[in-house]
Amino acid sequence: MRCITGGIMHETHTLSPVITTETDYGTRRGHEVLIYAATNHSAGGVIDECRNRGIELVHTLQTKTVTSGPPTQAEFERMVAKRASLIGRA
């Protein structure tokens, strides 16, 4: 069995005056994501359970940022489109 996974994490504070932009995110791709194995992180749980069950894991990307204000609609759409194109290459 094969499982493909990825994630975009952002805790939005709607009262923050700081607009979140793409440069605020730290992104790991492919094997770089394995740094989360055996950690208290959502990606770590997926990695560990796939290993336990003998499932081949294809991790496309994991991107996250600190709590900040929401991105503009245009920025959000640009980030999602860029990450979707990366997932399509997995």
Coordinates of N, CA, C and O in Angstrom, one line a residue:
M1 N 0.8 -1.2 0.0 CA 0.0 0.0 0.0 C 0.9 1.2 0.0 O 2.0 1.2 0.6
R2 N 0.4 2.3 -0.6 CA 1.1 3.5 -0.7 C 0.2 4.7 -0.2 O -1.0 4.7 -0.5
C3 N 0.8 5.6 0.5 CA 0.1 6.8 1.1 C 0.8 8.0 0.7 O 2.0 8.1 0.9
I4 N 0.1 9.0 0.1 CA 0.7 10.3 -0.2 C 0.1 11.3 0.8 O -1.1 11.3 1.1
T5 N 1.0 12.2 1.3 CA 0.5 13.1 2.3 C 1.3 14.4 2.2 O 2.4 14.5 1.6
G6 N 0.8 15.5 2.8 CA 1.4 16.8 2.8 C 0.6 17.7 3.7 O -0.5 17.3 4.1
G7 N 1.1 18.8 4.0 CA 0.4 19.7 4.9 C 0.8 21.2 4.8 O 2.0 21.5 4.6
I8 N -0.2 22.0 5.1 CA 0.1 23.5 5.2 C -0.5 23.9 6.5 O -1.7 23.7 6.8
M9 N 0.3 24.3 7.4 CA -0.1 24.7 8.8 C 0.0 26.2 9.1 O 1.1 26.7 8.8
H10 N -1.0 26.8 9.5 CA -1.0 28.2 9.9 C -2.1 28.5 10.9 O -3.2 28.2 10.7
E11 N -1.7 29.0 12.1 CA -2.6 29.4 13.1 C -2.9 30.9 12.9 O -2.0 31.7 13.0
T12 N -4.1 31.2 12.5 CA -4.4 32.6 12.2 C -5.0 33.3 13.4 O -5.8 32.8 14.1
H13 N -4.4 34.5 13.6 CA -4.9 35.4 14.7 C -5.5 36.5 14.0 O -4.8 37.4 13.5
T14 N -6.9 36.5 13.9 CA -7.6 37.5 13.0 C -7.4 39.0 13.5 O -7.6 39.9 12.8
L15 N -7.0 39.1 14.8 CA -6.8 40.5 15.3 C -5.4 41.0 15.1 O -5.1 42.2 15.3
S16 N -4.5 40.2 14.6 CA -3.1 40.6 14.3 C -3.1 41.5 13.1 O -3.7 41.2 12.1
P17 N -2.3 42.6 13.2 CA -2.2 43.5 12.1 C -1.2 43.0 11.0 O -1.0 43.5 9.9
V18 N -0.5 41.9 11.4 CA 0.6 41.3 10.5 C -0.1 40.4 9.5 O -0.7 39.5 9.8
I19 N 0.1 40.8 8.2 CA -0.4 39.9 7.1 C 0.6 38.8 6.9 O 1.8 39.1 6.8
T20 N 0.2 37.6 6.8 CA 1.1 36.5 6.5 C 1.3 36.4 5.0 O 0.4 36.4 4.2
T21 N 2.6 36.3 4.7 CA 3.0 36.1 3.3 C 3.8 34.8 3.1 O 4.2 34.2 4.1
E22 N 4.0 34.4 1.9 CA 4.7 33.2 1.6 C 6.0 33.1 2.2 O 6.5 32.0 2.6
T23 N 6.7 34.2 2.3 CA 8.1 34.2 2.9 C 8.1 33.8 4.4 O 9.1 33.5 4.9
D24 N 6.9 33.9 5.0 CA 6.8 33.6 6.4 C 6.8 32.1 6.7 O 7.0 31.6 7.8
Y25 N 6.6 31.3 5.7 CA 6.5 29.8 5.8 C 7.9 29.2 5.7 O 8.7 29.6 4.8
G26 N 8.1 28.2 6.5 CA 9.2 27.3 6.3 C 8.7 26.0 5.7 O 7.8 25.4 6.2
T27 N 9.3 25.6 4.6 CA 8.8 24.4 3.9 C 9.9 23.3 3.8 O 11.0 23.6 3.5
R28 N 9.5 22.1 4.0 CA 10.3 20.9 3.8 C 9.6 20.1 2.8 O 8.4 20.0 2.8
R29 N 10.4 19.5 1.9 CA 9.9 18.7 0.8 C 10.5 17.3 0.9 O 11.6 17.1 1.3
G30 N 9.7 16.3 0.4 CA 10.1 14.9 0.2 C 10.8 14.4 1.5 O 10.2 14.4 2.6
H31 N 12.0 13.9 1.4 CA 12.7 13.2 2.5 C 13.0 14.2 3.6 O 13.2 13.8 4.7
E32 N 13.0 15.5 3.3 CA 13.3 16.5 4.4 C 12.2 16.4 5.5 O 12.5 16.7 6.7
V33 N 11.0 15.9 5.1 CA 9.9 15.9 6.1 C 10.2 14.8 7.2 O 9.6 14.9 8.2
L34 N 11.0 13.8 6.9 CA 11.3 12.8 7.8 C 11.9 13.2 9.1 O 11.9 12.5 10.1
I35 N 12.3 14.5 9.2 CA 12.8 15.1 10.4 C 11.7 15.0 11.5 O 12.1 15.0 12.7
Y36 N 10.5 15.0 11.1 CA 9.4 14.9 12.1 C 9.1 13.6 12.6 O 8.2 13.4 13.5
A37 N 9.7 12.5 12.1 CA 9.5 11.2 12.6 C 9.8 11.1 14.1 O 10.7 11.8 14.6
A38 N 8.9 10.4 14.8 CA 9.1 10.2 16.3 C 9.0 11.5 17.1 O 9.6 11.7 18.1
T39 N 8.2 12.5 16.6 CA 8.1 13.7 17.3 C 6.6 13.9 17.5 O 5.7 13.3 16.9
N40 N 6.2 14.9 18.3 CA 4.9 15.2 18.6 C 4.4 16.3 17.6 O 4.1 17.4 17.9
H41 N 4.3 15.8 16.4 CA 3.9 16.7 15.2 C 3.0 15.9 14.4 O 3.1 14.7 14.3
S42 N 2.0 16.5 13.7 CA 1.1 15.8 12.9 C 1.8 14.9 11.8 O 1.4 13.8 11.6
A43 N 2.8 15.5 11.2 CA 3.5 14.8 10.2 C 4.3 13.6 10.8 O 4.4 12.5 10.2
G44 N 4.8 13.8 12.0 CA 5.4 12.7 12.7 C 4.5 11.5 13.0 O 4.9 10.3 12.8
G45 N 3.3 11.8 13.3 CA 2.3 10.7 13.6 C 2.1 9.9 12.3 O 2.0 8.7 12.3
V46 N 1.9 10.6 11.2 CA 1.7 9.9 9.9 C 2.9 9.1 9.5 O 2.8 7.9 9.1
I47 N 4.1 9.6 9.7 CA 5.3 8.9 9.3 C 5.4 7.6 10.2 O 5.7 6.5 9.7
D48 N 5.3 7.8 11.5 CA 5.5 6.7 12.4 C 4.4 5.6 12.1 O 4.8 4.4 12.1
E49 N 3.2 6.0 11.9 CA 2.1 4.9 11.7 C 2.3 4.2 10.4 O 2.1 3.0 10.3
C50 N 2.7 5.0 9.4 CA 3.0 4.3 8.1 C 4.1 3.3 8.2 O 4.1 2.2 7.7
R51 N 5.2 3.7 9.0 CA 6.3 2.7 9.2 C 5.8 1.5 10.0 O 6.1 0.4 9.6
N52 N 5.0 1.7 11.0 CA 4.5 0.6 11.8 C 3.6 -0.4 11.0 O 3.6 -1.6 11.3
R53 N 2.9 0.2 10.0 CA 2.0 -0.7 9.2 C 2.6 -1.2 7.9 O 1.9 -1.8 7.1
G54 N 3.8 -0.8 7.7 CA 4.5 -1.2 6.4 C 3.9 -0.5 5.2 O 4.0 -1.1 4.1
I55 N 3.5 0.7 5.4 CA 2.9 1.5 4.3 C 4.0 2.4 3.7 O 4.7 3.1 4.4
E56 N 4.1 2.3 2.4 CA 5.1 3.2 1.7 C 4.5 4.6 1.7 O 3.4 4.9 1.3
L57 N 5.3 5.5 2.3 CA 4.9 6.9 2.4 C 5.5 7.8 1.4 O 6.8 7.8 1.3
V58 N 4.8 8.6 0.7 CA 5.3 9.6 -0.2 C 4.8 10.9 0.4 O 3.6 11.3 0.3
H59 N 5.8 11.6 1.0 CA 5.4 12.9 1.6 C 5.9 14.0 0.7 O 7.0 14.2 0.4
T60 N 4.9 14.8 0.2 CA 5.2 15.8 -0.8 C 5.8 17.0 -0.2 O 6.9 17.5 -0.6
L61 N 5.2 17.6 0.9 CA 5.7 18.8 1.5 C 5.0 19.0 2.9 O 3.9 18.5 3.1
Q62 N 5.7 19.7 3.7 CA 5.1 20.2 5.0 C 5.6 21.6 5.1 O 6.8 21.9 5.1
T63 N 4.6 22.5 5.3 CA 5.0 23.9 5.4 C 4.2 24.5 6.6 O 3.1 24.1 6.9
K64 N 4.9 25.4 7.3 CA 4.2 26.0 8.5 C 4.8 27.4 8.8 O 5.9 27.7 8.3
T65 N 4.0 28.1 9.6 CA 4.4 29.4 10.0 C 3.9 29.6 11.5 O 3.1 28.9 11.9
V66 N 4.4 30.7 12.1 CA 4.0 31.0 13.4 C 2.6 31.7 13.4 O 2.2 32.1 12.3
T67 N 2.0 31.8 14.5 CA 0.7 32.5 14.6 C 0.9 34.0 14.1 O 1.8 34.7 14.6
S68 N 0.0 34.3 13.2 CA 0.1 35.7 12.7 C -1.3 36.0 12.0 O -2.2 35.1 12.0
G69 N -1.4 37.1 11.4 CA -2.6 37.5 10.8 C -2.9 36.7 9.5 O -2.0 36.0 9.0
P70 N -4.1 36.8 9.0 CA -4.4 36.0 7.8 C -3.7 36.6 6.6 O -3.4 37.8 6.6
P71 N -3.5 35.7 5.6 CA -2.9 36.2 4.4 C -4.1 36.9 3.6 O -5.2 36.7 3.8
T72 N -3.7 37.7 2.6 CA -4.7 38.3 1.7 C -5.3 37.1 0.9 O -4.6 36.1 0.8
Q73 N -6.4 37.3 0.3 CA -7.0 36.2 -0.6 C -6.1 35.9 -1.7 O -5.8 34.7 -2.0
A74 N -5.5 36.9 -2.3 CA -4.5 36.7 -3.5 C -3.3 35.9 -3.0 O -2.9 35.0 -3.7
E75 N -2.8 36.2 -1.8 CA -1.6 35.5 -1.3 C -2.0 34.1 -1.0 O -1.2 33.2 -1.3
F76 N -3.1 33.9 -0.4 CA -3.6 32.5 0.0 C -3.7 31.7 -1.3 O -3.2 30.5 -1.4
E77 N -4.3 32.2 -2.3 CA -4.5 31.5 -3.6 C -3.2 31.2 -4.2 O -3.0 30.1 -4.8
R78 N -2.2 32.1 -4.2 CA -0.9 31.9 -4.8 C -0.2 30.8 -4.0 O 0.4 29.9 -4.6
M79 N -0.2 30.8 -2.7 CA 0.4 29.7 -1.9 C -0.2 28.4 -2.1 O 0.6 27.4 -2.3
V80 N -1.5 28.3 -2.2 CA -2.1 27.0 -2.4 C -1.8 26.5 -3.8 O -1.5 25.3 -4.0
A81 N -1.8 27.3 -4.8 CA -1.5 26.9 -6.2 C -0.1 26.4 -6.3 O 0.2 25.4 -6.9
K82 N 0.8 27.1 -5.7 CA 2.3 26.7 -5.7 C 2.4 25.3 -5.1 O 3.1 24.4 -5.6
R83 N 1.8 25.1 -3.9 CA 2.0 23.9 -3.2 C 1.2 22.7 -3.9 O 1.7 21.6 -4.0
A84 N 0.1 23.0 -4.6 CA -0.6 22.0 -5.3 C 0.2 21.6 -6.5 O 0.2 20.4 -6.9
S85 N 1.0 22.5 -7.1 CA 1.8 22.1 -8.2 C 3.0 21.2 -7.8 O 3.4 20.3 -8.4
L86 N 3.5 21.4 -6.5 CA 4.5 20.5 -6.0 C 3.9 19.1 -5.7 O 4.6 18.1 -5.9
I87 N 2.7 19.1 -5.2 CA 2.1 17.8 -4.9 C 1.9 17.0 -6.2 O 2.1 15.8 -6.3
G88 N 1.5 17.7 -7.3 CA 1.3 17.0 -8.6 C 2.6 16.4 -9.1 O 2.5 15.5 -9.9
R89 N 3.7 16.8 -8.6 CA 5.0 16.2 -9.1 C 5.4 15.0 -8.3 O 6.4 14.4 -8.7
A90 N 4.7 14.7 -7.2 CA 5.1 13.5 -6.4 C 4.9 12.2 -7.1 O 4.1 12.0 -7.9

